[in-house]
Short mmCIF file of C-alpha atoms in Angstrom, two decimals:
data_model
loop_
_atom_site.label_atom_id
_atom_site.label_comp_id
_atom_site.label_asym_id
_atom_site.label_seq_id
_atom_site.Cartn_x
_atom_site.Cartn_y
_atom_site.Cartn_z
CA LEU A 155 93.80 -4.01 109.27
CA LYS A 156 97.48 -5.13 110.19
CA ASP A 157 100.69 -3.71 109.11
CA PRO A 158 101.75 -4.70 105.62
CA SER A 159 105.21 -6.87 105.40
CA ALA A 160 106.96 -3.59 103.91
CA ALA A 161 106.42 0.02 103.43
CA SER A 162 107.35 0.22 100.04
CA TYR A 163 107.08 -1.41 96.92
CA VAL A 164 108.22 -1.13 93.05
CA LEU A 165 106.03 -3.12 90.76
CA THR A 166 107.15 -4.76 87.39
CA MET A 167 105.24 -6.61 84.83
CA ASP A 168 107.53 -9.31 84.92
CA ASP A 169 105.99 -10.19 88.01
CA LYS A 170 102.11 -9.49 87.49
CA ASP A 171 101.32 -12.92 88.38
CA GLU A 172 103.22 -13.33 92.08
CA THR A 173 101.59 -12.18 94.89
CA PHE A 174 101.75 -8.38 95.66
CA GLU A 175 100.98 -8.77 99.49
CA THR A 176 98.79 -10.83 101.71
CA PHE A 177 96.71 -8.81 104.06
CA GLU A 178 95.25 -9.26 107.28
CA TRP A 179 92.64 -8.04 109.29
CA GLY A 180 91.21 -9.20 112.83
CA VAL A 181 87.06 -9.74 113.04
CA PRO A 182 85.16 -7.30 114.41
CA ASP A 183 82.85 -7.83 117.16
CA PHE A 184 79.34 -7.01 116.48
CA GLY A 185 77.94 -8.29 119.62
CA PHE A 186 76.69 -11.35 118.11
CA GLN A 187 78.06 -13.95 116.32
CA ALA A 188 77.86 -13.00 112.30
CA SER A 189 79.63 -13.91 108.94
CA ALA A 190 80.57 -11.00 107.61
CA THR A 191 81.86 -9.74 103.83
CA TYR A 192 85.32 -7.75 103.72
CA THR A 193 86.17 -5.39 101.15
CA LEU A 194 89.85 -4.28 100.91
CA GLN A 195 89.77 -0.54 99.50
CA ALA A 196 92.61 1.53 98.34
CA ASP A 197 92.62 5.43 97.46
CA VAL A 198 95.55 8.32 96.99
CA ALA A 199 96.83 9.17 100.60
CA GLY A 200 95.14 12.36 101.87
CA ASN A 201 92.03 11.64 99.45
CA ASN A 202 89.66 10.48 102.53
CA PHE A 203 88.75 7.41 100.63
CA ALA A 204 86.41 9.95 98.77
CA ASN A 205 87.25 8.05 95.40
CA ALA A 206 88.19 4.73 96.82
CA SER A 207 88.75 1.82 94.71
CA ASP A 208 87.43 -1.83 95.72
CA ILE A 209 90.98 -4.25 95.68
CA THR A 210 88.81 -7.43 96.74
CA THR A 211 85.99 -8.67 98.47
CA SER A 212 86.54 -11.78 100.83
CA ARG A 213 84.18 -13.73 103.19
CA PHE A 214 87.71 -14.45 105.14
CA PRO A 215 89.98 -12.18 107.18
CA THR A 216 92.95 -12.43 104.77
CA VAL A 217 93.35 -11.93 101.13
CA ALA A 218 96.30 -12.71 98.78
CA VAL A 219 96.48 -9.73 96.11
CA LYS A 220 98.69 -10.35 92.57
CA VAL A 221 101.01 -7.45 91.65
CA GLY A 222 99.09 -6.92 88.11
CA ALA A 223 95.39 -6.61 90.19
CA ILE A 224 96.82 -3.79 92.57
CA ASN A 225 98.86 -2.24 89.46
CA ASP A 226 95.70 -1.50 87.63
CA ILE A 227 94.06 -0.19 91.03
CA LEU A 228 96.95 2.34 91.43
CA LEU A 229 96.47 3.40 87.74
CA GLY A 230 92.96 3.37 87.97
CA LEU A 231 93.16 6.00 90.64
CA GLY A 232 95.41 7.81 88.34
CA LEU A 233 98.97 7.27 89.41
CA THR A 234 101.72 7.81 86.94
CA PRO A 235 103.87 4.76 85.95
CA GLN A 236 107.17 4.89 87.16
CA GLU A 237 106.72 7.37 89.76
CA SER A 238 106.01 6.51 93.46
CA ALA A 239 102.83 7.51 95.13
CA ASP A 240 101.59 6.99 98.97
CA ILE A 241 98.45 5.25 98.69
CA GLU A 242 96.03 4.52 101.82
CA LEU A 243 94.92 0.96 102.59
CA ARG A 244 91.55 0.02 104.59
CA VAL A 245 89.11 -2.85 105.16
CA ILE A 246 85.32 -2.18 105.68
CA SER A 247 83.66 -5.34 107.17
CA ASP A 248 79.77 -5.45 106.33
CA ILE A 249 76.93 -8.08 107.59
CA GLY A 250 74.37 -6.19 106.29
CA ASN A 251 70.53 -6.06 107.67
CA GLY A 252 70.52 -3.09 108.29
CA VAL A 253 73.63 -3.22 110.71
CA PRO A 254 76.34 -0.23 110.67
CA ALA A 255 79.64 -1.58 108.51
CA VAL A 256 82.85 -1.63 110.64
CA VAL A 257 85.98 0.26 109.11
CA SER A 258 89.37 -0.76 110.21
CA THR A 259 92.30 1.27 111.13
CA THR A 260 94.02 2.69 107.78
CA LYS A 261 97.68 1.67 106.60
CA THR A 262 99.47 4.01 104.44
CA ILE A 263 102.27 2.25 102.03
CA GLU A 264 104.38 3.76 99.05
CA VAL A 265 103.93 2.26 95.69
CA THR A 266 105.33 2.65 92.27
CA PRO A 267 103.25 1.02 89.68
CA TYR A 268 104.38 0.40 86.05
CA ALA A 269 102.83 0.95 82.80
CA THR A 270 100.54 -1.52 80.83
CA THR A 271 99.89 0.27 77.80
CA PHE A 272 102.27 2.21 75.34
CA PRO A 273 100.92 4.51 73.15
CA PRO A 274 103.04 5.91 70.46
CA ILE A 275 104.29 9.41 69.52
CA TRP A 276 104.58 11.05 66.16
CA GLY A 277 107.13 13.41 64.26
CA MET A 278 106.01 16.42 62.05
CA GLY A 279 108.04 18.49 60.00
CA ALA A 280 109.52 19.27 56.53
CA ALA A 281 112.63 16.91 57.61
CA LEU A 282 110.18 13.98 57.57
CA LYS A 283 106.90 14.28 55.49
CA GLY A 284 105.97 17.88 55.63
CA TRP A 285 104.29 20.40 58.26
CA GLY A 286 101.05 18.51 57.90
CA PRO A 287 98.21 18.04 57.30
CA TRP A 288 97.40 15.50 60.06
CA PRO A 289 97.19 12.32 60.61
CA ASP A 290 98.54 11.71 56.67
CA ASN A 291 101.79 13.05 56.92
CA ALA A 292 102.85 12.11 61.05
CA VAL A 293 105.51 9.74 61.22
CA GLU A 294 104.60 7.51 64.14
CA TRP A 295 107.48 6.49 66.67
CA GLN A 296 106.41 2.62 68.10
CA SER A 297 106.82 1.96 71.77
CA SER A 298 106.99 -1.20 73.83
CA GLU A 299 108.43 0.21 76.95
CA PHE A 300 107.11 2.94 79.20
CA ARG A 301 108.10 6.25 77.48
CA LYS A 302 110.42 4.90 75.08
CA TYR A 303 109.72 4.89 71.31
CA GLU A 304 111.28 3.83 67.89
CA THR A 305 111.31 3.89 64.20
CA VAL A 306 112.79 3.93 60.81
CA THR A 307 112.09 6.79 58.67
CA TYR A 308 113.70 8.92 55.92
CA LEU A 309 115.16 12.02 56.89
CA THR A 310 115.81 14.99 54.82
CA ASN A 311 118.63 17.36 55.01
CA GLY A 312 117.95 20.60 56.43
CA GLY A 313 114.48 19.96 57.12
CA ALA A 314 113.44 20.29 60.79
CA PHE A 315 110.49 18.27 62.91
CA ARG A 316 109.52 17.67 66.30
CA PHE A 317 107.85 14.85 68.18
CA PHE A 318 104.01 15.29 69.11
CA ALA A 319 102.09 12.96 71.93
CA GLN A 320 98.79 13.23 70.21
CA LEU A 321 98.03 13.32 66.02
CA ASP A 322 97.58 17.28 66.33
CA TRP A 323 99.76 20.18 67.00
CA ASN A 324 98.46 20.36 70.68
CA PRO A 325 98.53 20.08 73.56
CA GLN A 326 101.90 18.27 74.04
CA SER A 327 104.79 18.09 71.43
CA TRP A 328 108.88 17.93 72.46
CA ASN A 329 111.18 20.00 70.36
CA TYR A 330 115.46 20.25 70.81
CA PRO A 331 115.66 21.98 74.16
CA PHE A 332 113.77 19.28 76.08
CA PHE A 333 116.25 16.70 75.31
CA THR A 334 119.86 16.84 77.28
CA SER A 335 121.50 14.40 74.91
CA VAL A 336 120.86 14.66 70.95
CA ASP A 337 122.65 12.89 67.95
CA PRO A 338 124.67 15.01 66.27
CA VAL A 339 122.81 14.04 63.11
CA PHE A 340 120.42 16.66 64.74
CA GLU A 341 120.63 20.07 65.77
CA ASN A 342 118.84 22.92 67.23
CA ALA A 343 116.70 24.82 64.58
CA ASN A 344 116.94 27.65 66.16
CA ASP A 345 113.52 28.52 64.59
CA ASP A 346 110.34 29.71 66.63
CA ASP A 347 109.85 26.33 67.65
CA SER A 348 113.35 25.01 68.45
CA ASN A 349 112.57 22.09 66.42
CA LEU A 350 115.17 19.88 65.52
CA LYS A 351 116.86 20.43 62.57
CA VAL A 352 118.47 17.46 60.56
CA VAL A 353 122.17 18.26 59.85
CA GLY A 354 123.31 14.82 58.54
CA GLU A 355 122.96 13.79 55.13
CA SER A 356 119.30 12.47 53.99
CA GLY A 357 118.71 9.23 53.99
CA TRP A 358 117.16 6.24 55.94
CA TYR A 359 117.63 6.02 59.53
CA LYS A 360 117.00 4.29 62.90
CA ILE A 361 115.51 6.94 65.65
CA ASN A 362 115.16 5.89 69.00
CA VAL A 363 113.35 8.36 72.08
CA ASP A 364 113.51 8.12 75.72
CA LEU A 365 111.82 10.58 77.36
CA THR A 366 112.42 9.41 80.71
CA ALA A 367 116.40 10.04 79.90
CA LYS A 368 115.48 13.01 77.66
CA THR A 369 118.06 11.39 74.74
CA VAL A 370 117.79 11.26 71.02
CA THR A 371 119.75 8.54 68.88
CA ALA A 372 119.64 7.79 65.25
CA VAL A 373 121.58 4.83 63.05
CA ALA A 374 122.07 5.17 59.39
CA VAL A 375 120.13 2.16 57.97
CA ASP A 376 118.88 0.53 54.91
CA GLU A 377 115.69 1.15 53.10
CA PRO A 378 112.72 -0.91 54.49
CA VAL A 379 111.32 -2.57 51.26
CA MET A 380 108.65 -5.41 50.67
CA TYR A 381 108.08 -6.45 46.95
CA MET A 382 105.20 -8.08 45.28
CA VAL A 383 105.81 -11.26 42.57
CA GLY A 384 104.01 -13.80 40.78
CA GLY A 385 101.39 -14.40 38.22
CA ALA A 386 99.12 -12.28 39.83
CA ILE A 387 101.20 -9.04 39.44
CA ASN A 388 103.36 -8.80 36.29
CA GLY A 389 105.00 -12.46 36.24
CA TRP A 390 107.84 -14.41 38.37
CA ASN A 391 110.89 -12.53 37.36
CA TRP A 392 112.78 -9.47 38.63
CA ASP A 393 113.20 -8.09 35.51
CA PRO A 394 112.48 -4.02 35.48
CA GLY A 395 109.14 -3.08 35.87
CA THR A 396 108.00 -6.38 36.93
CA PRO A 397 107.82 -6.62 40.66
CA VAL A 398 105.48 -4.27 42.54
CA LYS A 399 107.26 -2.35 45.17
CA MET A 400 105.37 -1.45 48.37
CA THR A 401 105.26 1.45 50.23
CA TYR A 402 106.59 1.85 53.33
CA ILE A 403 104.45 3.11 56.32
CA LYS A 404 105.85 2.26 59.34
CA PRO A 405 108.24 -0.44 60.84
CA GLY A 406 106.41 -4.01 59.59
CA VAL A 407 103.92 -2.51 57.39
CA PHE A 408 103.90 -1.61 53.74
CA GLU A 409 100.99 -0.93 51.50
CA ALA A 410 100.30 -0.95 47.45
CA THR A 411 97.67 -0.12 45.20
CA THR A 412 98.40 -2.16 42.15
CA ASN A 413 96.60 -4.75 39.57
CA ILE A 414 95.82 -8.24 40.49
CA SER A 415 94.92 -11.23 38.55
CA ASN A 416 93.58 -14.51 39.52
CA ASP A 417 96.92 -16.18 39.97
CA ILE A 418 99.58 -16.76 42.71
CA PHE A 419 102.26 -14.35 43.76
CA ARG A 420 104.48 -13.80 47.31
CA PHE A 421 105.84 -11.23 49.59
CA PHE A 422 109.87 -10.77 49.33
CA GLY A 423 111.55 -8.74 51.84
CA GLN A 424 114.35 -7.81 49.24
CA TYR A 425 115.03 -7.31 45.38
CA ASP A 426 115.43 -11.08 44.96
CA TRP A 427 114.34 -14.60 45.41
CA ALA A 428 116.13 -14.77 48.96
CA PRO A 429 116.69 -14.38 51.78
CA VAL A 430 113.37 -13.36 53.01
CA SER A 431 109.87 -13.96 51.80
CA TYR A 432 106.57 -14.20 53.25
CA LYS A 433 104.24 -16.51 52.27
CA TYR A 434 100.43 -17.22 52.96
CA THR A 435 101.25 -19.35 56.08
CA ASP A 436 102.87 -16.54 57.53
CA PHE A 437 99.72 -14.81 58.63
CA GLU A 438 97.00 -15.13 60.88
CA THR A 439 94.69 -13.20 59.18
CA VAL A 440 94.10 -12.88 56.10
CA ASP A 441 91.50 -11.17 53.44
CA PRO A 442 88.85 -13.94 51.71
CA ALA A 443 90.07 -12.22 48.66
CA PHE A 444 93.18 -14.60 48.93
CA GLU A 445 93.48 -18.15 49.58
CA LEU A 446 96.42 -20.72 50.16
CA ASN A 447 97.44 -21.92 46.82
CA PRO A 448 97.34 -25.84 47.46
CA ASN A 449 99.03 -26.77 44.46
CA ASP A 450 102.77 -25.41 45.32
CA ASN A 451 105.13 -26.22 47.69
CA ASP A 452 106.09 -22.44 48.41
CA ASN A 453 102.27 -21.80 50.02
CA ASN A 454 101.95 -18.84 47.92
CA PHE A 455 99.01 -16.54 47.72
CA LYS A 456 96.11 -17.16 45.24
CA TYR A 457 94.32 -14.31 44.44
CA VAL A 458 90.34 -15.36 43.95
CA GLY A 459 88.88 -11.40 44.17
CA THR A 460 87.61 -9.55 41.22
CA PRO A 461 90.59 -8.45 39.16
CA GLY A 462 91.97 -5.10 38.99
CA SER A 463 93.20 -2.54 40.58
CA GLN A 464 93.64 -2.91 44.75
CA LYS A 465 95.11 -1.67 47.62
CA VAL A 466 97.10 -4.62 49.67
CA ARG A 467 98.24 -3.72 53.21
CA VAL A 468 100.81 -6.06 54.86
CA ASP A 469 101.16 -5.73 58.53
CA LEU A 470 103.80 -7.86 59.75
CA ASN A 471 103.26 -7.17 63.43
CA ALA A 472 99.66 -8.41 63.09
CA LYS A 473 100.50 -10.99 60.57
CA SER A 474 98.11 -9.57 58.22
CA VAL A 475 97.25 -9.41 54.71
CA THR A 476 94.08 -6.79 53.98
CA LEU A 477 92.50 -5.55 50.93
CA GLY A 478 91.28 -1.59 51.04
CA ASP A 479 91.54 1.10 53.33
CA PRO A 480 90.79 -0.02 57.16
CA PRO A 481 87.34 0.97 58.33
CA ALA A 482 87.17 3.65 60.75
CA PRO A 483 86.97 2.59 64.18
CA VAL A 484 83.53 2.66 65.73
CA LEU A 485 82.42 2.33 69.53
CA TYR A 486 78.87 2.60 71.17
CA ILE A 487 77.61 3.54 74.21
CA THR A 488 74.59 2.07 76.30
CA GLY A 489 72.97 1.39 79.62
CA SER A 490 70.58 2.42 81.77
CA ASP A 491 70.00 6.21 80.54
CA PHE A 492 69.67 4.43 77.18
CA GLY A 493 67.37 1.48 77.63
CA TRP A 494 70.07 -1.09 77.91
CA GLY A 495 69.13 -2.47 74.29
CA TRP A 496 70.14 -2.69 70.76
CA THR A 497 67.03 -1.44 68.94
CA ASP A 498 66.80 2.27 67.73
CA GLY A 499 67.17 4.82 70.52
CA LEU A 500 68.64 2.51 72.89
CA TYR A 501 72.28 2.63 71.89
CA GLU A 502 74.55 6.00 70.51
CA GLU A 503 77.29 5.80 68.06
CA MET A 504 80.39 7.80 69.53
CA THR A 505 82.36 10.32 67.25
CA TYR A 506 85.58 9.05 66.36
CA ASN A 507 87.93 11.82 66.12
CA ALA A 508 91.21 10.52 63.96
CA GLY A 509 93.53 12.97 64.48
CA ALA A 510 93.75 12.50 68.51
CA GLY A 511 92.50 8.54 68.21
CA THR A 512 89.39 9.32 70.63
CA PHE A 513 85.83 8.67 70.62
CA THR A 514 83.35 11.18 71.70
CA ILE A 515 79.90 11.86 72.74
CA THR A 516 77.55 14.69 74.48
CA THR A 517 74.48 12.75 76.00
CA ASP A 518 72.56 13.30 79.01
CA LEU A 519 73.81 11.07 82.18
CA THR A 520 71.66 10.50 85.18
CA ASN A 521 73.36 10.17 88.32
CA ASP A 522 73.92 6.69 89.59
CA GLY A 523 73.39 5.82 86.15
CA LEU A 524 75.33 2.60 84.35
CA PHE A 525 76.89 2.30 81.13
CA ARG A 526 79.95 0.29 78.92
CA PHE A 527 81.23 1.17 75.83
CA PHE A 528 81.01 -1.64 72.81
CA PRO A 529 82.92 -1.76 69.79
CA GLN A 530 79.96 -3.43 67.59
CA GLN A 531 76.19 -3.54 68.10
CA ASP A 532 76.22 -6.52 70.29
CA TRP A 533 76.67 -7.28 73.66
CA ASN A 534 80.52 -8.88 73.05
CA PRO A 535 83.07 -7.80 73.34
CA SER A 536 82.71 -4.62 75.68
CA TYR A 537 85.12 -2.19 77.41
CA THR A 538 84.45 -2.25 81.08
CA TYR A 539 85.67 0.00 83.46
CA GLU A 540 88.46 -2.54 84.43
CA TYR A 541 89.97 -2.07 80.91
CA PHE A 542 90.85 1.63 81.70
CA THR A 543 93.73 2.77 83.62
CA THR A 544 92.73 6.16 83.86
CA ILE A 545 89.30 7.13 84.85
CA ASP A 546 87.31 10.43 85.74
CA SER A 547 86.75 10.97 89.11
CA GLU A 548 82.96 11.58 88.10
CA LEU A 549 83.31 7.49 87.29
CA GLY A 550 83.22 4.74 89.47
CA ASP A 551 83.21 1.03 89.09
CA GLN A 552 79.60 -0.68 89.33
CA GLY A 553 81.34 -3.58 90.97
CA PRO A 554 82.69 -7.03 90.23
CA THR A 555 79.74 -8.61 88.37
CA ASP A 556 79.77 -6.59 85.12
CA HIS A 557 82.48 -3.83 86.11
CA ASN A 558 80.07 -1.20 84.25
CA PHE A 559 80.71 2.43 84.81
CA ARG A 560 78.73 4.40 87.24
CA TYR A 561 78.35 7.90 86.75
CA ASN A 562 78.10 9.75 90.26
CA GLY A 563 77.97 13.18 88.88
CA ALA A 564 75.06 15.62 88.45
CA THR A 565 72.24 14.85 85.97
CA GLY A 566 72.31 16.54 82.89
CA PRO A 567 74.23 16.71 79.31
CA ARG A 568 77.71 15.77 79.72
CA THR A 569 80.78 14.78 77.01
CA ILE A 570 82.51 11.57 77.30
CA THR A 571 85.46 11.23 75.82
CA VAL A 572 87.14 7.49 75.48
CA ASN A 573 91.08 6.53 74.19
CA LEU A 574 91.00 2.97 73.92
CA THR A 575 94.54 3.52 73.11
CA THR A 576 96.13 5.12 76.10
CA LYS A 577 92.98 3.60 78.10
CA VAL A 578 91.58 6.94 79.33
CA VAL A 579 88.02 7.99 79.87
CA THR A 580 86.94 11.73 80.64
CA VAL A 581 84.15 13.17 81.57
CA ASP A 582 83.40 17.55 80.69
#
């Protein structure tokens, strides 16, 4: 394997479609003319390729690797985003037919990967909705950038709270002393957990949290609102008691349980006709109980379901309008230990833990057995090895055809835990 063009690389999501590196290597001499298959591998430095991951396979002694592809490999090896680490590279040349493969020299490079998923954190405490229960009273801080979070929420003066990495008390949380810069709206509660205490006025705030810079900022804002108005609700006017004010859940998400008749209505972003309203055509996913009203110029919603009390959920982020409580997430596992099928006994449904946002199952696994995860009792879509970024060392990748999980541990009962948000799979 020839020396790469650099000794150190910092990867960014903006460059994911660019070429990370063009790797080259010499053609080995097997003693006779032969066509070899070359497999470029990577592993954490010092691991002696015990958990080697195949970057790519080629029939030619040179290959260009994209930034996004190598980043997924690095995350799969357990590297932490935004932190540099040394990895080792090698090439295995194989011609098959029982001829021993040739392993190249090893090259070491320093690489800093980027994050590809941005799971939220949560706030819990009397300053928010109370000290429990989970998950109902947790306040979500959304994220679109590594270790940076934002939400709009109501703060109660004199109350305390802290941040949590999961929808539960343990294992990880962040209190006032963790941060090096905290907005003066908060102070150290000096209680048993050194929580953040609200000393500013009660009201609505936009709060930003940066766990890398260890900062918390807060800015007073108007209350986020959404109203339902129209003939299907109580009429087309703003008289007291006519509009239905929806409950704010988190930025962009509102819910309301109200009586709906077979008529038309629209959503409004203020207690008035203007400037903001949301019509049927503003959404991509709409419950079939609603139709586009064809007889007006405002593209209103027309309710065609059963008249009566309904729970309506508006999600401006997902551009969806739904009725009722969302169904509990499901995840299935099937594979060589299950018969690779969808009849009874050939798949198992995993148990969903709402507090942790994970799926678990305890089942018998066979060494060298293959399996995969499915969100339905059918083959498509599915979650293969490539989908996840942090994978237990007892699991490997079957290869480029299906990228099933290959179990390389001892045969016997094991507990598998899957988090589809953080893209983590563990085996205990």
